[in-house]
PDB file of C-alpha atoms in Angstrom:
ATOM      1  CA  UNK L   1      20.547 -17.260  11.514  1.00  0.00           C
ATOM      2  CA  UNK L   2      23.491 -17.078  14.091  1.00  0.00           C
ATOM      3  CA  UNK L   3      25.744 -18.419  11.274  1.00  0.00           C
ATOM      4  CA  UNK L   4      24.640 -15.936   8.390  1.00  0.00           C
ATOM      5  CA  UNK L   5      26.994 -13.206   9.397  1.00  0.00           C
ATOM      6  CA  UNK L   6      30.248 -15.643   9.179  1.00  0.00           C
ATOM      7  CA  UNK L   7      29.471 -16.533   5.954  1.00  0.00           C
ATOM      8  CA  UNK L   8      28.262 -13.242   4.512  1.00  0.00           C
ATOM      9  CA  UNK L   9      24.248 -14.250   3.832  1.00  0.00           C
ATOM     10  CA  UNK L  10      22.289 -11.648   3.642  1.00  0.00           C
ATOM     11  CA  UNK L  11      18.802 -13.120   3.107  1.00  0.00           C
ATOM     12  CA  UNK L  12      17.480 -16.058   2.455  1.00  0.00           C
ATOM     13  CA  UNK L  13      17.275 -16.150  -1.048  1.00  0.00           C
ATOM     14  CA  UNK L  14      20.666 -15.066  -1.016  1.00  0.00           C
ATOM     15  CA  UNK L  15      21.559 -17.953   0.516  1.00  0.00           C
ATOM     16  CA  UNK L  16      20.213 -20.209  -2.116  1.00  0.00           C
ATOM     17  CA  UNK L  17      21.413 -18.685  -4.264  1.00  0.00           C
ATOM     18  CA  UNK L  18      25.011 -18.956  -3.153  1.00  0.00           C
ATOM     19  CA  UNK L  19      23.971 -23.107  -2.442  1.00  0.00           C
ATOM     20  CA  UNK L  20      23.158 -22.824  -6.333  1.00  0.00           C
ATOM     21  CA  UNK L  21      26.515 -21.380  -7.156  1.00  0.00           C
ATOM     22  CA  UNK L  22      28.531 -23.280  -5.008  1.00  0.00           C
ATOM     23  CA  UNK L  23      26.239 -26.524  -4.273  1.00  0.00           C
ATOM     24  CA  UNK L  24      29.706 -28.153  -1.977  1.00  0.00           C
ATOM     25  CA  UNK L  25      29.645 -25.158  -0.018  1.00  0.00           C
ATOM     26  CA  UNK L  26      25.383 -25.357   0.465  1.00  0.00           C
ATOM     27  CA  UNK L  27      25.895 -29.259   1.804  1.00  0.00           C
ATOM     28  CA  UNK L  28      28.883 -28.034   4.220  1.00  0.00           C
ATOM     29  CA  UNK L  29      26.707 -25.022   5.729  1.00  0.00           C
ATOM     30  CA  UNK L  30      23.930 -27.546   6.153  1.00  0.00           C
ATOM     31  CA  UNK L  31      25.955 -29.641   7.924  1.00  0.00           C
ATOM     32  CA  UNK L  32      27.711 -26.589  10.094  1.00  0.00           C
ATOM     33  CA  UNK L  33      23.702 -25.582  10.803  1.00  0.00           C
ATOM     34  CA  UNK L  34      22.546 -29.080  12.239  1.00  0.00           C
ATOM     35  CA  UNK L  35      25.992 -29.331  14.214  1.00  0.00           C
ATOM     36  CA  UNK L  36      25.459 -25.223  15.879  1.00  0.00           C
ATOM     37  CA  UNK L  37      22.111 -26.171  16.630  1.00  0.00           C
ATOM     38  CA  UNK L  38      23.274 -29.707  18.562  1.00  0.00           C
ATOM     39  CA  UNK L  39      25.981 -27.794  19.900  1.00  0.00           C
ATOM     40  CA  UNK L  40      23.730 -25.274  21.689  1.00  0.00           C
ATOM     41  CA  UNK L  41      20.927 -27.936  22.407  1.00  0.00           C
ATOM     42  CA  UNK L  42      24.243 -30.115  24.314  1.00  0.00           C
ATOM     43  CA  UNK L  43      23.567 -30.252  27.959  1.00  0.00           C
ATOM     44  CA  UNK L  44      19.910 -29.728  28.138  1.00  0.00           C
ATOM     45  CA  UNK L  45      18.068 -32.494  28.937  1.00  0.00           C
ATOM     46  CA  UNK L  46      14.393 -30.372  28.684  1.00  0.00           C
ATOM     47  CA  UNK L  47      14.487 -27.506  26.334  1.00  0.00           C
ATOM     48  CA  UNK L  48      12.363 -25.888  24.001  1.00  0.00           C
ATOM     49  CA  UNK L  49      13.194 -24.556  20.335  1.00  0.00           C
ATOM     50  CA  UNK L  50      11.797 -22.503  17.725  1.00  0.00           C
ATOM     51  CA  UNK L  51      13.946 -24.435  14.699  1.00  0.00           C
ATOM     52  CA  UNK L  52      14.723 -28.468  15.037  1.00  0.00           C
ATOM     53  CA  UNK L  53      16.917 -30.712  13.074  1.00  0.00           C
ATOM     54  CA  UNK L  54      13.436 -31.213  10.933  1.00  0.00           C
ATOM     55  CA  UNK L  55      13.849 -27.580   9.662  1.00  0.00           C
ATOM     56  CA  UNK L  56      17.628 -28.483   8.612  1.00  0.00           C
ATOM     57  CA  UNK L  57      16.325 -31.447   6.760  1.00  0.00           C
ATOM     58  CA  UNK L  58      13.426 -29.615   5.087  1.00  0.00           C
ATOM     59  CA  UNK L  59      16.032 -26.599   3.843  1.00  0.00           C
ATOM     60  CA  UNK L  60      18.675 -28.977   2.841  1.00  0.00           C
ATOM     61  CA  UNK L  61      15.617 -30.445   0.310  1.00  0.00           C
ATOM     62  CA  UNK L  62      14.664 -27.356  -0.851  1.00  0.00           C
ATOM     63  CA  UNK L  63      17.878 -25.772  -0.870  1.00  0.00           C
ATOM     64  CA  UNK L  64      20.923 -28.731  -1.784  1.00  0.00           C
ATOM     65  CA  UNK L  65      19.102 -31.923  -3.127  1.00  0.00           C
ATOM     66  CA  UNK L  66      18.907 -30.904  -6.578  1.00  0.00           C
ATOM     67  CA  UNK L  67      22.553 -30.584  -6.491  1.00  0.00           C
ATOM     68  CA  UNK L  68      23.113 -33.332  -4.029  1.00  0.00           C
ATOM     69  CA  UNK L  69      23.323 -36.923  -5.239  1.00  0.00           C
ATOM     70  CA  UNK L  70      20.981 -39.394  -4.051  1.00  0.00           C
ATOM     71  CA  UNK L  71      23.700 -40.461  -1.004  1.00  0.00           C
ATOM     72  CA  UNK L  72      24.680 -37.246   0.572  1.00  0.00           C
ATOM     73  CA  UNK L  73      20.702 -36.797   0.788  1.00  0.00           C
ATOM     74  CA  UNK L  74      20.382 -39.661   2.385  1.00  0.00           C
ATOM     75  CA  UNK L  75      23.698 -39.193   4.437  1.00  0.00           C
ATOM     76  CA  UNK L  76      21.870 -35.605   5.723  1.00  0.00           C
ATOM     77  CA  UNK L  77      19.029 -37.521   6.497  1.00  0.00           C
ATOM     78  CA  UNK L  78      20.789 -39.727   8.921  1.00  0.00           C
ATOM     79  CA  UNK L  79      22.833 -37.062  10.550  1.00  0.00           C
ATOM     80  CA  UNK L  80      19.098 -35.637  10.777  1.00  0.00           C
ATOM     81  CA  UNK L  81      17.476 -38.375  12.700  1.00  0.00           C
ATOM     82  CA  UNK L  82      20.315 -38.958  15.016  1.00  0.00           C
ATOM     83  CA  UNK L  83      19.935 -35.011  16.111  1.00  0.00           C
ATOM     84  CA  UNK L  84      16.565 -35.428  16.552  1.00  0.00           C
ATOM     85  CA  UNK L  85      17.118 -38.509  18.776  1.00  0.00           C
ATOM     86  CA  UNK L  86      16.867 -36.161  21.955  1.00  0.00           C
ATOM     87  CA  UNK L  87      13.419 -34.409  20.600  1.00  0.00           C
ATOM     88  CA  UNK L  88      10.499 -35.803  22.393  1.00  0.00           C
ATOM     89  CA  UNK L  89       8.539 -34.286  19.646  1.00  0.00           C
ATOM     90  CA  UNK L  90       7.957 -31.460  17.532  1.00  0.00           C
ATOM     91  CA  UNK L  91       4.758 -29.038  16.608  1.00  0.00           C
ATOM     92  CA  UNK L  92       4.758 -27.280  13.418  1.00  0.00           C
ATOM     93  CA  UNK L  93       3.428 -23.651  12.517  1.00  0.00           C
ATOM     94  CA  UNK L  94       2.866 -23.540   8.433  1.00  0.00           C
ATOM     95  CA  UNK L  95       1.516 -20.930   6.458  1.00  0.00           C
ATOM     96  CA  UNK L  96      -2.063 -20.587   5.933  1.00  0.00           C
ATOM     97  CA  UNK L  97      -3.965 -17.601   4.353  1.00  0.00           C
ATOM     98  CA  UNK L  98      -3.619 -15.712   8.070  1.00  0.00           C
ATOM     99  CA  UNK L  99      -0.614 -15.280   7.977  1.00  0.00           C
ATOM    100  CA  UNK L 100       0.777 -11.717   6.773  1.00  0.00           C
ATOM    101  CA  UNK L 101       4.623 -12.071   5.787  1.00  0.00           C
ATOM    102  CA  UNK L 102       6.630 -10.270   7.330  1.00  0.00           C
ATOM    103  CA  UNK L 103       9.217  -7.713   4.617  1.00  0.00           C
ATOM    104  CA  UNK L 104      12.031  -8.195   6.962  1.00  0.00           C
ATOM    105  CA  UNK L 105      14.612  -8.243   4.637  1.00  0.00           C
ATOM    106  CA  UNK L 106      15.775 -11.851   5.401  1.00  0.00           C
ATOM    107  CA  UNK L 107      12.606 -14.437   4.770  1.00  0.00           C
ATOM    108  CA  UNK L 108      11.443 -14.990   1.062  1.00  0.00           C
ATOM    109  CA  UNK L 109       8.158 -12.348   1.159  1.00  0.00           C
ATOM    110  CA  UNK L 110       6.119 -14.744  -1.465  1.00  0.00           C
ATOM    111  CA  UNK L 111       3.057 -16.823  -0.449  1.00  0.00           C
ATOM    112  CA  UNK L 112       3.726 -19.570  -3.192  1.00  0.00           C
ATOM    113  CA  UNK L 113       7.000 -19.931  -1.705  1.00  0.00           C
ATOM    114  CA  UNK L 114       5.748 -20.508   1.992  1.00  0.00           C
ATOM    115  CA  UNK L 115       3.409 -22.609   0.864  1.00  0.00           C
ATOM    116  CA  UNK L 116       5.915 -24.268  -1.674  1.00  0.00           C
ATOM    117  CA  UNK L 117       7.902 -24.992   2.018  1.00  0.00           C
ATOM    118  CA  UNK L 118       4.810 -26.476   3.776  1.00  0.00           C
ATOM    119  CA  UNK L 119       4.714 -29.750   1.578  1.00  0.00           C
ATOM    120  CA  UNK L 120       8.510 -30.043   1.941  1.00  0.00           C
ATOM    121  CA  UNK L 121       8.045 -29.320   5.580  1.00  0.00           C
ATOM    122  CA  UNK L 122       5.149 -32.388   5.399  1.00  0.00           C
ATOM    123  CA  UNK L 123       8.079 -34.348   3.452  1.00  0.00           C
ATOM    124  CA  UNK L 124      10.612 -33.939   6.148  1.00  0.00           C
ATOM    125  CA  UNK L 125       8.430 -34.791   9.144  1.00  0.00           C
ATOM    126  CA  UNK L 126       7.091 -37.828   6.689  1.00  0.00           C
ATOM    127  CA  UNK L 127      10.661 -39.210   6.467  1.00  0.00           C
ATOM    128  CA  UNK L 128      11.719 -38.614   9.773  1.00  0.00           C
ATOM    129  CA  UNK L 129       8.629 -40.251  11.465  1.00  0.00           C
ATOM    130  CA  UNK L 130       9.828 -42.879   9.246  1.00  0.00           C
ATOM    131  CA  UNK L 131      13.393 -43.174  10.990  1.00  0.00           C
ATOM    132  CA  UNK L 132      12.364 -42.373  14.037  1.00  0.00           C
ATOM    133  CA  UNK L 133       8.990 -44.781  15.205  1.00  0.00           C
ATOM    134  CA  UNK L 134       8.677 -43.058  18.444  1.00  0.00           C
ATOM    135  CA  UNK L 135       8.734 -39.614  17.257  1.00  0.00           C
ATOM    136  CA  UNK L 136       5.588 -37.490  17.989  1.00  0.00           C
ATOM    137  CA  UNK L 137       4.583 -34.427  16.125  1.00  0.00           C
ATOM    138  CA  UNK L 138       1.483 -32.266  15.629  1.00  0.00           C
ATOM    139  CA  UNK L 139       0.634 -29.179  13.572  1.00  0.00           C
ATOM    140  CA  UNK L 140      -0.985 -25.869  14.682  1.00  0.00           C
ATOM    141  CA  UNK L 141      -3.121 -23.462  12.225  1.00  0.00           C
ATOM    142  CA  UNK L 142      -3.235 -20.719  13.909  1.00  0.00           C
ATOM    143  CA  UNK L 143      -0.972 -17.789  13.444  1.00  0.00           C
ATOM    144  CA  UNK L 144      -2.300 -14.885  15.880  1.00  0.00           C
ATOM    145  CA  UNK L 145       0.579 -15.373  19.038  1.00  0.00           C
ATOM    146  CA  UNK L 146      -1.501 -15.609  21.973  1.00  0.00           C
ATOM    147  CA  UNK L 147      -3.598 -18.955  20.423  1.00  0.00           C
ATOM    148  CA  UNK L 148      -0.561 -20.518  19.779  1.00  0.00           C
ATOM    149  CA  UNK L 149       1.014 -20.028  22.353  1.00  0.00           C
ATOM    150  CA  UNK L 150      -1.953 -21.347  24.546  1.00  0.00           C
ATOM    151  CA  UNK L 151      -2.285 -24.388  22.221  1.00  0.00           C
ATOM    152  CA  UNK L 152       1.595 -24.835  22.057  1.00  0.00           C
ATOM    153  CA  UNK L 153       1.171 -25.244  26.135  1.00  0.00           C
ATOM    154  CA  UNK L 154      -1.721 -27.804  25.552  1.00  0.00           C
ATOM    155  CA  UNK L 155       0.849 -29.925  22.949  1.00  0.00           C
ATOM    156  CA  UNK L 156       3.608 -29.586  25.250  1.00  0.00           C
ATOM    157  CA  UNK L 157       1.645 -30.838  28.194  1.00  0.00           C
ATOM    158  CA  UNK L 158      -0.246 -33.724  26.477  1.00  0.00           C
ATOM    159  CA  UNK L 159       3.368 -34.724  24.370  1.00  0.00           C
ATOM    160  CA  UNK L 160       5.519 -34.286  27.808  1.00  0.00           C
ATOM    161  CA  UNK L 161       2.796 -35.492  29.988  1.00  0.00           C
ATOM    162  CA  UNK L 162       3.823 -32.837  32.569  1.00  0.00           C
ATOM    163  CA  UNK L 163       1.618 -30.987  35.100  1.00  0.00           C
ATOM    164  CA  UNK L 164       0.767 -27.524  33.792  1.00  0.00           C
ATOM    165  CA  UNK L 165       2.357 -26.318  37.285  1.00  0.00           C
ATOM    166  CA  UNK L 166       5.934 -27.987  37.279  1.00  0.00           C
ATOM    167  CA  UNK L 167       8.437 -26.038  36.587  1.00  0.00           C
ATOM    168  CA  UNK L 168      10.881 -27.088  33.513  1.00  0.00           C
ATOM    169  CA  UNK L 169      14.149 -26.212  32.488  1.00  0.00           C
ATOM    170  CA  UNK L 170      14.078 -24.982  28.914  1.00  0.00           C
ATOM    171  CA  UNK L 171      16.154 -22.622  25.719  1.00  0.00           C
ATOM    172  CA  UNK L 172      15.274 -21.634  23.344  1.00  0.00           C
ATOM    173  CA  UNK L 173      17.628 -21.845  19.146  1.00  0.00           C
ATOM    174  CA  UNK L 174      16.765 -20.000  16.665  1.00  0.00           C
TER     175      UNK L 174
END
């Protein structure tokens, strides 16, 4: 959300809402989101992140394709797939009846809508595996931190085929 000050967002459903009113400007901040995120990924051959260029494509669905045409969707989508040409793979966290949403002021605090972004999540992933053959990507269903981060390690190791005692160089987006 580095980019919400600059442009004045103050939650997310403000922000669709402004992508509603001004659908040009939702397809530009799209676009300025995916090229941040490369920006700060530049450089790092190992990394780790929290948000990938499959959470740009999945918000840019929800968010800019029903006031996108068909060829700036697909124009997103490529712009998607070559960001996510240095991911090695990705693991997903979706809702699931654990999960108690956080009222922070920023997320949309409605179960329907979570869920609502889990099948357009699926989508995204579904089209980029598509695009990109060798792309690798698993799901986790647990929500409580300390299971997922112990079965995040377990992805990471089996996806990276690393030794759980190297060392690696990562950062971490969000």
């Amino acid at each position: 959300k580095p980019l919400w000050d600059k442009h004045h967002i103050l939650s997310h459903q403000h922000l669709i809402q402004k992508t509603l009113q001004t659908p040009k400007w939702g397809v530009d901040f799209q676009y300025e989101v995916l090229a941040y995120r490369n920006q700060v990924l530049d450089g790092h051959e190992e990394f780790v992140t929290d948000r990938s260029p499959l959470d740009n494509l999945a918000y840019f669905l929800m968010q800019n394709s029903s006031g996108a045409t068909e060829k700036e969707t697909e124009d997103y989508i490529k712009a998607c797939k070559q960001a996510f040409s240095k991911f090695t793979g990705f693991i997903a966290i979706p809702y699931t009846d654990q999960v108690v949403l956080e009222d922070d002021g920023k997320r949309i605090n409605n179960k329907y809508y979570q869920l609502y972004s889990n099948s357009v999540f699926n989508l995204s992933a579904s089209i980029l595996k598509k695009e990109i053959s060798t792309l690798r990507g698993d799901s986790l269903s647990m929500w409580k931190w300390e299971d997922r981060v112990l079965a995040t390690n377990k992805l990471l190791n089996h996806i990276l085929q690393i030794n759980p005692n190297e060392e690696t160089n990562s950062t971490s987006n969000s």
